[in-house]
Short mmCIF file of C-alpha atoms (C1' of nucleotides) in Angstrom, two decimals:
data_model
loop_
_atom_site.label_atom_id
_atom_site.label_comp_id
_atom_site.label_asym_id
_atom_site.label_seq_id
_atom_site.Cartn_x
_atom_site.Cartn_y
_atom_site.Cartn_z
CA MET M 139 -12.61 -34.43 -65.66
CA SER M 140 -14.71 -37.49 -65.84
CA GLN M 141 -13.08 -40.70 -64.96
CA LYS M 142 -13.43 -42.94 -67.96
CA PRO M 143 -12.30 -46.48 -67.26
CA ARG M 144 -8.87 -47.43 -68.54
CA VAL M 145 -8.23 -51.17 -68.84
CA ARG M 146 -5.41 -53.15 -70.23
CA PHE M 147 -4.34 -56.42 -71.65
CA ALA M 148 -0.93 -57.28 -70.70
CA PRO M 149 0.47 -60.43 -72.37
CA SER M 150 3.84 -61.84 -72.29
CA PRO M 151 5.25 -62.64 -75.66
CA THR M 152 5.70 -66.43 -75.30
CA GLY M 153 5.15 -67.17 -78.98
CA TYR M 154 1.46 -68.13 -78.67
CA LEU M 155 -1.74 -66.43 -77.61
CA HIS M 156 -3.70 -68.63 -75.23
CA VAL M 157 -7.46 -68.62 -75.71
CA GLY M 158 -7.73 -67.74 -72.06
CA GLY M 159 -5.60 -64.76 -72.68
CA ALA M 160 -7.77 -64.01 -75.65
CA ARG M 161 -11.00 -64.00 -73.57
CA THR M 162 -9.24 -61.73 -70.91
CA ALA M 163 -8.38 -59.41 -73.75
CA LEU M 164 -11.97 -59.65 -75.05
CA PHE M 165 -13.61 -58.94 -71.67
CA ASN M 166 -11.25 -55.88 -71.18
CA TRP M 167 -12.10 -54.86 -74.70
CA LEU M 168 -15.75 -55.25 -74.09
CA TYR M 169 -15.68 -53.21 -70.91
CA ALA M 170 -13.85 -50.35 -72.52
CA ARG M 171 -16.25 -50.37 -75.49
CA HIS M 172 -19.21 -50.53 -73.19
CA THR M 173 -18.08 -47.66 -70.97
CA GLY M 174 -16.52 -45.63 -73.61
CA GLY M 175 -13.23 -46.11 -71.85
CA THR M 176 -9.70 -46.95 -73.18
CA PHE M 177 -8.32 -50.40 -73.98
CA VAL M 178 -4.59 -50.48 -73.60
CA LEU M 179 -2.25 -53.20 -74.94
CA ARG M 180 0.95 -53.63 -72.96
CA VAL M 181 3.68 -56.14 -73.72
CA GLU M 182 5.04 -57.68 -70.56
CA ASP M 183 8.47 -58.58 -71.90
CA THR M 184 10.63 -58.40 -68.79
CA ASP M 185 11.88 -61.91 -69.45
CA ASP M 186 13.70 -61.27 -72.76
CA LYS M 187 14.63 -64.84 -73.21
CA ARG M 188 11.36 -65.52 -74.86
CA ASN M 189 10.96 -62.07 -76.23
CA THR M 190 11.05 -62.14 -79.97
CA GLU M 191 9.65 -60.00 -82.79
CA GLU M 192 7.62 -63.04 -84.03
CA ALA M 193 6.23 -63.77 -80.45
CA VAL M 194 4.83 -60.21 -80.29
CA GLN M 195 3.50 -60.47 -83.78
CA VAL M 196 1.51 -63.63 -82.72
CA ILE M 197 -0.27 -61.48 -80.15
CA TYR M 198 -1.11 -58.68 -82.76
CA ASP M 199 -2.30 -61.40 -85.15
CA GLY M 200 -4.54 -63.07 -82.63
CA LEU M 201 -6.19 -59.89 -81.29
CA ARG M 202 -6.67 -58.47 -84.84
CA TRP M 203 -8.21 -61.69 -86.04
CA LEU M 204 -10.69 -61.53 -83.19
CA GLY M 205 -11.36 -57.86 -84.03
CA LEU M 206 -10.14 -56.55 -80.75
CA ASP M 207 -8.58 -53.30 -81.49
CA TRP M 208 -6.50 -51.34 -78.86
CA ASP M 209 -6.62 -47.70 -78.30
CA GLU M 210 -3.13 -47.39 -76.79
CA GLY M 211 -0.15 -49.66 -77.12
CA PRO M 212 2.30 -51.00 -79.66
CA LEU M 213 1.67 -49.79 -83.35
CA VAL M 214 -0.91 -47.28 -82.31
CA GLY M 215 1.16 -45.33 -79.68
CA GLY M 216 -0.35 -43.19 -76.92
CA GLU M 217 0.44 -40.80 -74.04
CA ARG M 218 1.49 -43.39 -71.61
CA GLY M 219 4.11 -45.27 -73.46
CA PRO M 220 6.32 -46.99 -74.13
CA TYR M 221 4.27 -50.05 -74.11
CA PHE M 222 6.87 -52.54 -73.80
CA GLN M 223 8.18 -53.21 -70.41
CA SER M 224 11.59 -53.71 -71.79
CA GLN M 225 11.64 -50.00 -72.70
CA ARG M 226 10.41 -48.69 -69.25
CA ASN M 227 13.48 -49.28 -67.17
CA ALA M 228 13.99 -45.56 -66.03
CA ILE M 229 10.46 -45.63 -64.82
CA TYR M 230 11.00 -48.77 -62.69
CA GLU M 231 14.26 -47.34 -61.34
CA ARG M 232 12.30 -44.26 -60.20
CA TYR M 233 9.62 -46.26 -58.44
CA LEU M 234 12.23 -48.52 -56.94
CA GLU M 235 13.89 -45.61 -55.42
CA GLN M 236 10.70 -44.31 -53.91
CA LEU M 237 10.17 -47.54 -52.14
CA ARG M 238 13.83 -47.72 -50.97
CA ALA M 239 13.65 -44.13 -49.66
CA ALA M 240 10.47 -45.12 -47.71
CA GLY M 241 12.30 -48.16 -46.16
CA HIS M 242 10.27 -50.83 -47.90
CA LEU M 243 13.20 -52.70 -49.50
CA TYR M 244 16.04 -54.87 -48.42
CA GLU M 245 18.58 -56.83 -50.17
CA ASP M 246 18.83 -60.61 -50.08
CA GLY M 247 21.32 -62.67 -52.02
CA GLY M 248 21.76 -59.82 -54.41
CA ALA M 249 18.10 -59.65 -55.11
CA VAL M 250 15.76 -56.78 -53.97
CA ARG M 251 12.83 -57.72 -51.68
CA PHE M 252 9.88 -55.84 -50.59
CA ARG M 253 9.26 -56.03 -46.83
CA SER M 254 5.59 -57.00 -46.28
CA PRO M 255 3.83 -54.86 -43.62
CA ARG M 256 2.41 -58.06 -42.45
CA GLN M 257 -1.16 -57.07 -42.22
CA THR M 258 -4.53 -58.32 -43.44
CA VAL M 259 -5.14 -56.91 -46.91
CA GLN M 260 -8.51 -56.36 -48.43
CA VAL M 261 -9.07 -57.01 -52.13
CA VAL M 262 -12.12 -55.51 -53.65
CA ASP M 263 -13.19 -57.66 -56.62
CA ILE M 264 -16.30 -57.09 -58.73
CA VAL M 265 -16.52 -60.75 -59.74
CA CYS M 266 -15.32 -62.59 -56.69
CA GLY M 267 -16.45 -60.13 -54.10
CA THR M 268 -14.40 -58.46 -51.26
CA ILE M 269 -11.84 -60.77 -49.88
CA ASP M 270 -9.55 -60.52 -46.92
CA PHE M 271 -6.10 -61.97 -47.08
CA ASP M 272 -4.12 -62.50 -43.95
CA LEU M 273 -0.50 -61.89 -44.94
CA SER M 274 0.80 -61.74 -41.41
CA ASN M 275 2.67 -65.17 -41.50
CA PRO M 276 6.03 -64.83 -43.34
CA GLU M 277 6.10 -68.67 -43.48
CA THR M 278 3.13 -68.71 -45.80
CA HIS M 279 3.57 -65.47 -47.38
CA PRO M 280 7.36 -64.75 -47.79
CA ASP M 281 8.46 -61.26 -48.84
CA MET M 282 8.19 -60.90 -52.48
CA THR M 283 11.30 -60.33 -54.67
CA ILE M 284 10.97 -57.41 -57.01
CA ARG M 285 14.35 -57.43 -58.71
CA ARG M 286 16.79 -60.03 -59.64
CA PRO M 287 20.58 -59.82 -58.95
CA ASP M 288 21.07 -59.25 -62.76
CA GLY M 289 18.94 -56.17 -62.52
CA SER M 290 15.91 -57.55 -64.30
CA TRP M 291 12.46 -56.90 -62.80
CA ILE M 292 9.84 -59.28 -61.43
CA PHE M 293 6.34 -59.31 -62.64
CA HIS M 294 4.54 -58.04 -59.48
CA PHE M 295 6.46 -54.89 -59.24
CA VAL M 296 6.42 -53.81 -62.92
CA ASN M 297 3.00 -54.77 -63.35
CA VAL M 298 1.84 -52.57 -60.58
CA VAL M 299 4.07 -49.74 -61.57
CA ASP M 300 2.77 -49.82 -65.03
CA ASP M 301 -0.82 -50.03 -64.02
CA ILE M 302 -0.15 -46.89 -61.87
CA GLU M 303 1.66 -45.01 -64.62
CA MET M 304 -0.87 -45.94 -67.23
CA GLY M 305 -3.75 -44.82 -65.11
CA ILE M 306 -5.40 -48.28 -65.20
CA THR M 307 -8.63 -47.97 -63.31
CA HIS M 308 -9.79 -51.66 -63.74
CA VAL M 309 -7.67 -54.66 -63.68
CA ILE M 310 -9.51 -57.45 -65.54
CA ARG M 311 -7.50 -60.60 -65.67
CA GLY M 312 -7.59 -64.32 -65.07
CA GLU M 313 -8.49 -65.79 -61.75
CA ASP M 314 -5.06 -67.42 -61.54
CA HIS M 315 -3.84 -63.92 -60.42
CA LEU M 316 -6.36 -63.57 -57.61
CA SER M 317 -3.86 -64.94 -54.98
CA ASN M 318 -1.27 -62.51 -56.29
CA THR M 319 -3.46 -59.59 -55.71
CA PRO M 320 -2.93 -58.89 -52.05
CA LYS M 321 0.81 -58.54 -52.81
CA HIS M 322 -0.01 -56.09 -55.49
CA VAL M 323 -2.30 -54.13 -53.13
CA GLU M 324 0.68 -53.94 -50.62
CA LEU M 325 2.62 -52.32 -53.34
CA TYR M 326 -0.07 -49.88 -54.14
CA ASN M 327 -0.14 -48.91 -50.60
CA ALA M 328 3.55 -48.54 -50.34
CA PHE M 329 3.33 -46.16 -53.31
CA GLY M 330 0.45 -44.36 -51.57
CA VAL M 331 -1.78 -45.03 -54.50
CA ARG M 332 -5.36 -46.27 -54.28
CA PRO M 333 -5.48 -49.71 -55.93
CA PRO M 334 -7.64 -50.13 -59.01
CA ILE M 335 -10.84 -52.12 -59.06
CA PHE M 336 -10.19 -55.80 -59.63
CA ALA M 337 -12.22 -58.16 -61.70
CA HIS M 338 -10.75 -61.74 -61.80
CA ILE M 339 -12.44 -63.68 -64.43
CA PRO M 340 -12.82 -67.49 -64.27
CA LEU M 341 -10.41 -69.75 -66.02
CA ILE M 342 -10.96 -71.83 -69.11
CA LEU M 343 -10.63 -75.40 -68.35
CA LYS M 344 -9.72 -78.36 -70.59
CA LYS M 345 -12.62 -80.16 -72.24
CA ASP M 346 -12.83 -82.71 -69.42
CA GLY M 347 -12.77 -79.88 -66.88
CA LYS M 348 -9.56 -81.23 -65.24
CA GLY M 349 -7.19 -78.35 -64.97
CA LYS M 350 -6.90 -75.08 -66.90
CA MET M 351 -6.28 -75.39 -70.66
CA SER M 352 -2.72 -75.30 -71.39
CA LYS M 353 -0.42 -75.10 -74.34
CA ARG M 354 -0.70 -78.84 -75.15
CA ASP M 355 -4.45 -78.90 -75.25
CA GLU M 356 -6.22 -78.83 -78.60
CA GLY M 357 -7.62 -75.34 -79.24
CA SER M 358 -5.45 -73.59 -76.62
CA ALA M 359 -3.80 -71.40 -79.14
CA VAL M 360 -5.67 -68.63 -81.01
CA ALA M 361 -3.45 -69.48 -83.96
CA SER M 362 -5.07 -72.87 -84.23
CA TYR M 363 -8.37 -71.39 -84.91
CA ILE M 364 -6.97 -69.13 -87.57
CA THR M 365 -5.31 -72.14 -89.33
CA ASP M 366 -8.34 -74.55 -88.84
CA GLY M 367 -10.47 -71.83 -90.46
CA TYR M 368 -13.04 -70.98 -87.85
CA ALA M 369 -15.25 -67.90 -88.50
CA PRO M 370 -13.49 -65.37 -86.34
CA GLU M 371 -16.86 -63.79 -85.07
CA ALA M 372 -17.76 -67.31 -84.04
CA VAL M 373 -14.78 -67.73 -81.86
CA ARG M 374 -15.34 -64.32 -80.37
CA ASN M 375 -18.95 -65.08 -79.87
CA TYR M 376 -18.14 -68.47 -78.22
CA LEU M 377 -15.65 -66.74 -75.96
CA CYS M 378 -18.14 -64.12 -74.82
CA LEU M 379 -20.47 -67.06 -73.72
CA LEU M 380 -17.79 -68.56 -71.56
CA GLY M 381 -18.44 -67.02 -68.22
CA TRP M 382 -20.99 -64.36 -69.49
CA SER M 383 -24.58 -64.57 -70.87
CA PRO M 384 -27.03 -62.31 -72.40
CA LYS M 385 -29.50 -64.04 -69.99
CA ASP M 386 -32.04 -64.88 -72.67
CA ASN M 387 -30.87 -68.12 -73.88
CA ARG M 388 -29.45 -66.65 -77.20
CA GLU M 389 -26.31 -68.41 -78.28
CA LYS M 390 -25.59 -66.44 -81.57
CA ILE M 391 -25.36 -62.80 -80.50
CA ASP M 392 -23.97 -59.86 -82.44
CA ILE M 393 -20.81 -58.28 -80.83
CA ALA M 394 -22.36 -54.82 -81.03
CA GLU M 395 -25.10 -56.12 -78.77
CA VAL M 396 -22.64 -57.81 -76.36
CA VAL M 397 -20.85 -54.41 -76.04
CA GLN M 398 -24.24 -52.93 -74.94
CA LEU M 399 -25.10 -55.62 -72.49
CA PHE M 400 -21.68 -56.53 -71.00
CA ASP M 401 -20.71 -55.54 -67.49
CA LEU M 402 -18.15 -56.72 -65.09
CA ASP M 403 -20.68 -57.66 -62.39
CA LYS M 404 -22.43 -59.98 -64.84
CA ILE M 405 -19.49 -62.12 -65.10
CA ASN M 406 -19.81 -65.71 -63.75
CA ARG M 407 -17.51 -66.87 -60.97
CA GLY M 408 -17.19 -70.51 -62.04
CA ASN M 409 -14.60 -71.82 -64.29
CA ALA M 410 -15.75 -73.25 -67.68
CA ALA M 411 -14.56 -76.13 -69.82
CA PHE M 412 -13.96 -75.40 -73.38
CA ASP M 413 -16.16 -77.14 -75.92
CA LEU M 414 -14.58 -77.08 -79.27
CA GLU M 415 -17.66 -78.83 -80.76
CA LYS M 416 -19.93 -75.96 -79.89
CA CYS M 417 -17.47 -73.44 -81.14
CA ALA M 418 -17.27 -75.35 -84.45
CA TRP M 419 -21.05 -75.34 -84.68
CA LEU M 420 -21.15 -71.60 -84.08
CA SER M 421 -18.42 -71.24 -86.75
CA GLY M 422 -20.80 -72.98 -89.27
CA GLU M 423 -23.63 -70.78 -88.24
CA TYR M 424 -21.69 -67.80 -88.94
CA PHE M 425 -20.40 -68.94 -92.41
CA ARG M 426 -23.92 -69.82 -93.31
CA GLU M 427 -25.14 -66.16 -92.78
CA MET M 428 -21.93 -64.64 -93.88
CA ASP M 429 -21.74 -62.21 -96.73
CA PRO M 430 -20.97 -64.29 -99.77
CA ALA M 431 -18.13 -62.13 -100.93
CA ARG M 432 -16.45 -62.52 -97.59
CA PHE M 433 -16.95 -66.24 -97.39
CA ARG M 434 -15.32 -66.52 -100.99
CA GLU M 435 -12.41 -64.57 -99.85
CA LEU M 436 -11.84 -66.66 -96.71
CA GLY M 437 -12.41 -69.78 -98.64
CA ARG M 438 -9.89 -68.78 -101.26
CA GLU M 439 -7.33 -68.04 -98.68
CA ALA M 440 -7.97 -71.43 -96.97
CA LEU M 441 -7.73 -73.39 -100.20
CA VAL M 442 -4.43 -71.65 -101.18
CA ARG M 443 -3.08 -72.36 -97.73
CA ALA M 444 -3.88 -75.97 -98.21
CA GLY M 445 -1.81 -76.09 -101.37
CA VAL M 446 -4.63 -75.75 -104.00
CA ASP M 447 -3.40 -73.89 -107.08
CA LEU M 448 -6.31 -71.48 -107.59
CA ALA M 449 -4.33 -69.50 -110.09
CA ARG M 450 -5.09 -72.13 -112.76
CA PHE M 451 -8.88 -71.35 -112.71
CA ASP M 452 -10.57 -68.07 -113.47
CA ALA M 453 -12.18 -66.01 -110.57
CA ALA M 454 -15.68 -66.65 -111.57
CA TYR M 455 -15.10 -70.37 -111.56
CA VAL M 456 -13.58 -70.25 -108.14
CA ASP M 457 -16.39 -68.02 -106.93
CA ALA M 458 -19.12 -70.30 -108.19
CA ALA M 459 -17.38 -73.37 -106.62
CA LEU M 460 -17.05 -71.68 -103.25
CA ASP M 461 -20.64 -70.41 -103.43
CA THR M 462 -21.67 -74.21 -103.26
CA CYS M 463 -19.80 -74.82 -100.12
CA ARG M 464 -21.29 -71.82 -98.08
CA GLY M 465 -23.41 -73.10 -95.22
CA LYS M 466 -21.93 -76.65 -95.76
CA VAL M 467 -18.78 -76.49 -93.94
CA ARG M 468 -18.22 -75.51 -90.32
CA LEU M 469 -14.39 -74.93 -90.65
CA LEU M 470 -12.44 -73.73 -93.65
CA LYS M 471 -10.13 -76.56 -93.27
CA GLU M 472 -12.93 -78.93 -94.44
CA LEU M 473 -12.85 -77.11 -97.76
CA PRO M 474 -9.99 -78.98 -99.51
CA ALA M 475 -11.67 -82.34 -98.90
CA TYR M 476 -15.14 -81.06 -99.60
CA ALA M 477 -14.56 -79.08 -102.73
CA GLY M 478 -11.16 -80.22 -103.87
CA PHE M 479 -12.62 -82.11 -106.85
CA TYR M 480 -13.32 -78.69 -108.43
CA PHE M 481 -9.67 -78.04 -108.65
CA ARG M 482 -8.22 -81.47 -109.59
CA ASP M 483 -7.92 -82.98 -112.90
CA GLU M 484 -7.41 -86.43 -111.39
CA ARG M 485 -10.28 -87.78 -109.41
CA ILE M 486 -9.53 -89.06 -105.91
CA MET M 487 -11.92 -91.95 -105.49
CA ASP M 488 -13.22 -92.83 -102.08
CA GLU M 489 -13.17 -96.59 -102.25
CA ALA M 490 -15.94 -97.10 -99.78
CA ALA M 491 -18.14 -94.86 -101.88
CA ARG M 492 -17.18 -96.64 -104.99
CA THR M 493 -18.14 -100.16 -103.61
CA LYS M 494 -21.34 -98.78 -102.22
CA PHE M 495 -22.60 -96.84 -105.12
CA LEU M 496 -20.76 -97.73 -108.35
CA THR M 497 -22.45 -101.16 -108.37
CA PRO M 498 -23.14 -103.27 -111.44
CA GLU M 499 -26.75 -102.14 -111.63
CA ALA M 500 -25.82 -98.59 -111.22
CA LEU M 501 -23.40 -98.55 -114.08
CA PRO M 502 -25.96 -98.72 -116.86
CA ARG M 503 -28.00 -95.90 -115.23
CA LEU M 504 -24.83 -93.92 -115.08
CA ALA M 505 -24.31 -94.38 -118.78
CA ALA M 506 -27.84 -93.31 -119.33
CA MET M 507 -27.36 -90.12 -117.21
CA ARG M 508 -24.15 -89.49 -119.22
CA GLU M 509 -25.96 -89.70 -122.50
CA ALA M 510 -28.71 -87.49 -121.22
CA LEU M 511 -26.41 -84.90 -120.03
CA GLY M 512 -24.50 -85.01 -123.20
CA ALA M 513 -27.58 -84.22 -125.18
CA LEU M 514 -28.38 -81.17 -123.18
CA THR M 515 -28.33 -77.84 -125.11
CA THR M 516 -27.90 -75.69 -121.99
CA PHE M 517 -25.81 -77.22 -119.20
CA ASP M 518 -26.98 -75.61 -116.23
CA ALA M 519 -28.40 -76.71 -112.90
CA ALA M 520 -32.02 -76.26 -113.90
CA ALA M 521 -31.73 -78.06 -117.20
CA ILE M 522 -29.65 -80.86 -115.45
CA GLU M 523 -32.27 -81.25 -112.93
CA GLY M 524 -34.88 -81.29 -115.64
CA VAL M 525 -33.44 -84.24 -117.44
CA LEU M 526 -32.23 -86.35 -114.53
CA LYS M 527 -35.48 -86.46 -112.67
CA PRO M 528 -37.52 -87.90 -115.33
CA LEU M 529 -34.81 -90.41 -116.14
CA ALA M 530 -34.87 -91.64 -112.51
CA ALA M 531 -38.70 -91.93 -112.78
CA GLN M 532 -38.18 -93.90 -115.99
CA TYR M 533 -36.03 -96.40 -114.13
CA GLY M 534 -38.40 -96.45 -111.21
CA VAL M 535 -35.56 -95.53 -108.76
CA LYS M 536 -35.89 -93.09 -105.92
CA LEU M 537 -34.09 -89.94 -107.05
CA GLY M 538 -31.54 -89.88 -104.38
CA ALA M 539 -30.55 -93.43 -104.92
CA PHE M 540 -30.54 -92.98 -108.63
CA LEU M 541 -28.23 -89.87 -108.45
CA GLN M 542 -25.80 -91.02 -106.04
CA PRO M 543 -23.64 -93.04 -108.46
CA LEU M 544 -23.24 -89.89 -110.64
CA ARG M 545 -22.12 -87.94 -107.66
CA VAL M 546 -19.45 -90.55 -106.77
CA ALA M 547 -18.39 -90.96 -110.38
CA VAL M 548 -17.93 -87.19 -110.77
CA THR M 549 -16.44 -86.12 -107.38
CA GLY M 550 -15.18 -89.42 -106.06
CA SER M 551 -17.16 -88.95 -102.80
CA ALA M 552 -20.51 -89.59 -101.39
CA ALA M 553 -20.69 -86.13 -99.76
CA GLY M 554 -20.42 -82.78 -101.42
CA PRO M 555 -22.17 -79.77 -102.57
CA SER M 556 -25.57 -79.72 -104.43
CA LEU M 557 -25.18 -82.18 -107.35
CA TYR M 558 -26.96 -80.06 -110.02
CA HIS M 559 -24.95 -77.03 -109.32
CA LEU M 560 -21.57 -78.85 -109.04
CA LEU M 561 -22.16 -80.49 -112.45
CA GLU M 562 -23.02 -77.01 -113.94
CA ILE M 563 -19.83 -75.52 -112.50
CA LEU M 564 -17.74 -78.43 -113.58
CA GLY M 565 -18.95 -78.09 -117.08
CA ARG M 566 -20.27 -80.70 -119.56
CA GLU M 567 -16.89 -81.71 -120.87
CA ARG M 568 -15.30 -82.68 -117.51
CA VAL M 569 -18.62 -84.29 -116.25
CA LEU M 570 -18.85 -86.57 -119.31
CA ARG M 571 -15.21 -87.52 -119.23
CA LEU M 572 -15.36 -88.44 -115.53
CA CYS M 573 -18.53 -90.42 -116.00
CA ALA M 574 -16.87 -92.49 -118.63
CA ASP M 575 -14.05 -93.26 -116.51
CA VAL M 576 -15.38 -95.44 -113.78
"C1'" G A 186 -0.40 -78.97 -46.77
"C1'" A A 187 -1.91 -73.54 -46.28
"C1'" C A 188 -4.80 -69.88 -48.46
"C1'" C A 189 -8.52 -68.35 -52.21
"C1'" C A 190 -12.58 -69.29 -55.55
"C1'" U A 191 -16.43 -72.50 -57.32
"C1'" A A 192 -20.59 -76.22 -57.13
"C1'" U A 193 -27.81 -76.90 -62.02
"C1'" C A 194 -28.18 -82.09 -67.81
"C1'" G A 195 -21.66 -85.08 -70.70
"C1'" U A 196 -20.46 -79.43 -71.85
"C1'" C A 197 -21.75 -74.09 -71.72
"C1'" C A 198 -25.55 -71.00 -70.06
"C1'" A A 199 -30.86 -69.44 -67.79
"C1'" G A 200 -32.99 -69.51 -63.09
"C1'" U A 201 -31.62 -64.65 -57.74
"C1'" G A 202 -37.75 -67.79 -51.99
"C1'" G A 203 -43.51 -69.63 -54.49
"C1'" C A 204 -44.60 -68.84 -61.99
"C1'" C A 205 -39.50 -75.12 -61.72
"C1'" U A 206 -43.13 -82.03 -62.04
"C1'" A A 207 -36.12 -76.84 -63.60
"C1'" G A 208 -35.61 -73.62 -69.42
"C1'" G A 209 -32.17 -73.02 -73.91
"C1'" A A 210 -27.81 -74.42 -76.78
"C1'" C A 211 -23.86 -77.98 -78.29
"C1'" A A 212 -23.12 -83.12 -78.23
"C1'" A A 213 -26.07 -87.96 -78.28
"C1'" C A 214 -30.25 -90.75 -79.99
"C1'" G A 215 -34.95 -91.41 -83.05
"C1'" G A 216 -38.16 -89.44 -86.97
"C1'" C A 217 -39.57 -86.10 -91.03
"C1'" C A 218 -37.88 -83.43 -95.29
"C1'" U A 219 -34.36 -84.16 -99.10
"C1'" U A 220 -30.12 -84.53 -105.44
"C1'" U A 221 -25.49 -86.75 -101.30
"C1'" C A 222 -23.63 -84.61 -96.93
"C1'" A A 223 -25.09 -80.79 -94.09
"C1'" A A 224 -28.90 -77.53 -92.94
"C1'" G A 225 -34.14 -77.23 -91.45
"C1'" C A 226 -38.31 -79.15 -88.75
"C1'" C A 227 -40.23 -82.66 -84.91
"C1'" G A 228 -39.31 -85.59 -80.84
"C1'" U A 229 -36.43 -88.70 -76.83
"C1'" G A 230 -32.85 -89.34 -73.07
"C1'" A A 231 -29.91 -86.26 -69.66
"C1'" A A 232 -28.93 -82.10 -63.92
"C1'" C A 233 -30.26 -78.73 -58.88
"C1'" A A 234 -23.08 -82.88 -55.13
"C1'" C A 235 -24.38 -84.58 -49.90
"C1'" G A 236 -26.02 -83.27 -44.87
"C1'" G A 237 -28.05 -79.98 -41.59
"C1'" G A 238 -30.55 -75.60 -40.71
"C1'" U A 239 -33.84 -70.59 -41.82
"C1'" U A 240 -38.98 -70.40 -43.88
"C1'" C A 241 -45.82 -71.67 -44.68
"C1'" G A 242 -42.50 -72.67 -48.93
"C1'" A A 243 -35.54 -73.47 -51.15
"C1'" A A 244 -31.95 -75.00 -57.13
"C1'" U A 245 -32.36 -70.08 -55.00
"C1'" C A 246 -30.46 -67.77 -47.88
"C1'" C A 247 -27.01 -69.78 -43.70
"C1'" C A 248 -23.48 -73.59 -41.72
"C1'" G A 249 -20.84 -78.07 -42.46
"C1'" U A 250 -19.07 -82.18 -45.62
"C1'" U A 251 -17.33 -83.64 -50.15
"C1'" A A 252 -15.74 -82.66 -54.97
"C1'" G A 253 -13.33 -79.61 -58.58
"C1'" G A 254 -10.27 -75.49 -59.91
"C1'" G A 255 -6.50 -71.90 -58.64
"C1'" U A 256 -2.20 -69.74 -55.99
"C1'" C A 257 1.70 -70.54 -52.77
"C1'" G A 258 9.01 -68.62 -57.73
"C1'" C A 259 14.86 -64.47 -58.17
"C1'" C A 260 7.70 -67.23 -64.54
"C1'" A A 261 4.28 -63.89 -66.25
#
RNA sequence: GACCCUAUCGUCCAGUGGCCUAGGACAACGGCCUUUCAAGCCGUGAACACGGGUUCGAAUCCCGUUAGGGUCGCCA
């Protein structure tokens, strides 16, 4: 029987999925896909105070949004379940008895502790190398508690038991667990089981590099990328590049290729600060090259989420409007401000744009443009361009400067989609009305 | 404080003894193009933490210092 790797992502349902956790999941997933192994999702809900249905849902949603599918775990099942620690009590009792019988345990204040053998423990880690930890001093390395007086379990114990039971071959997790690892190895030894191979991946630091990214930091929750409307493949791509690289200076790289190139020994050892700007840039890149139909779908969802009533407009209109935004926005949350004018009867005028462009000398030109547009037999982008360009020449004004007042009059903003196309989509009637009303 | 990890532009990454007067990307700045804003194109500024070794030769190897991060729970 060939030993295909079995890896796992074991989040605790805290109500949010941290980007660091997401990257841990991603690296596990990549390794499983690269090797043809199995990616297991296990929910570490021993602390039931924060274990809620919604909290677990957040994990599923985040992983699915990033396209990280698991082979075993909640919702999909598997041979080694259950995949919630809260349902594995009988297993833990059995393992506890094994340790007790072998004399490894003692009671202290009602809690159960594991008596450390007080030796030097070697941790074999693919990323950090082989490290020797001296656990001989009880002052600096007190015996770990594995069960509370109320019968609930402590992380170190259940984590190791589950990894044994689930046949986990490679433990890929955040470097914040590195110092815990010798304790885990002691447990493996006590169970008479060979420890898995460890790979502690570097942490994701705040933008200023001071400390690991935590709950309060912008961009720490995967949910925030979903609501801000990043392209999911861009976030996944960006996460791949934090601590790993294709080595050829590429920034945008297809996930299938990452799967092919990825390996644990190629992971960097240094922590990395998270650069939201670069992630947003990548998002724009992905939207630009995205299948138009998919962009429309995502754009539609974002607009509806922002409270835009798309039901008032027919599908073709919405599609056309969205098409003019593709490649122009980096995040979907920019859409309401960028393209909101398509879906509003009342124009929202940017006052700075008005004073800058709707000047006394611009108004007669605007009137001329309005007249020219009104006389058009076909009101499409090409025809509009065809009539506006000569008009600008006639006035002897540079095209860009000449047209800008029209844009402001129609959209209320100095920035937006291609003017000719936006006019076509809006339709002659609305354009003429907006032009008259300045 | 103890232990562990790390150390190249502001940030991410490339560089594994000579091809490096250090390369790419984001960000910044300047220019071009242009129906706005973007995009695109061109360009500018910007780094091997410090000190010792090893070597003919070090960003690359070794030691120390310093700095940063992590862990030291009856959280996970």
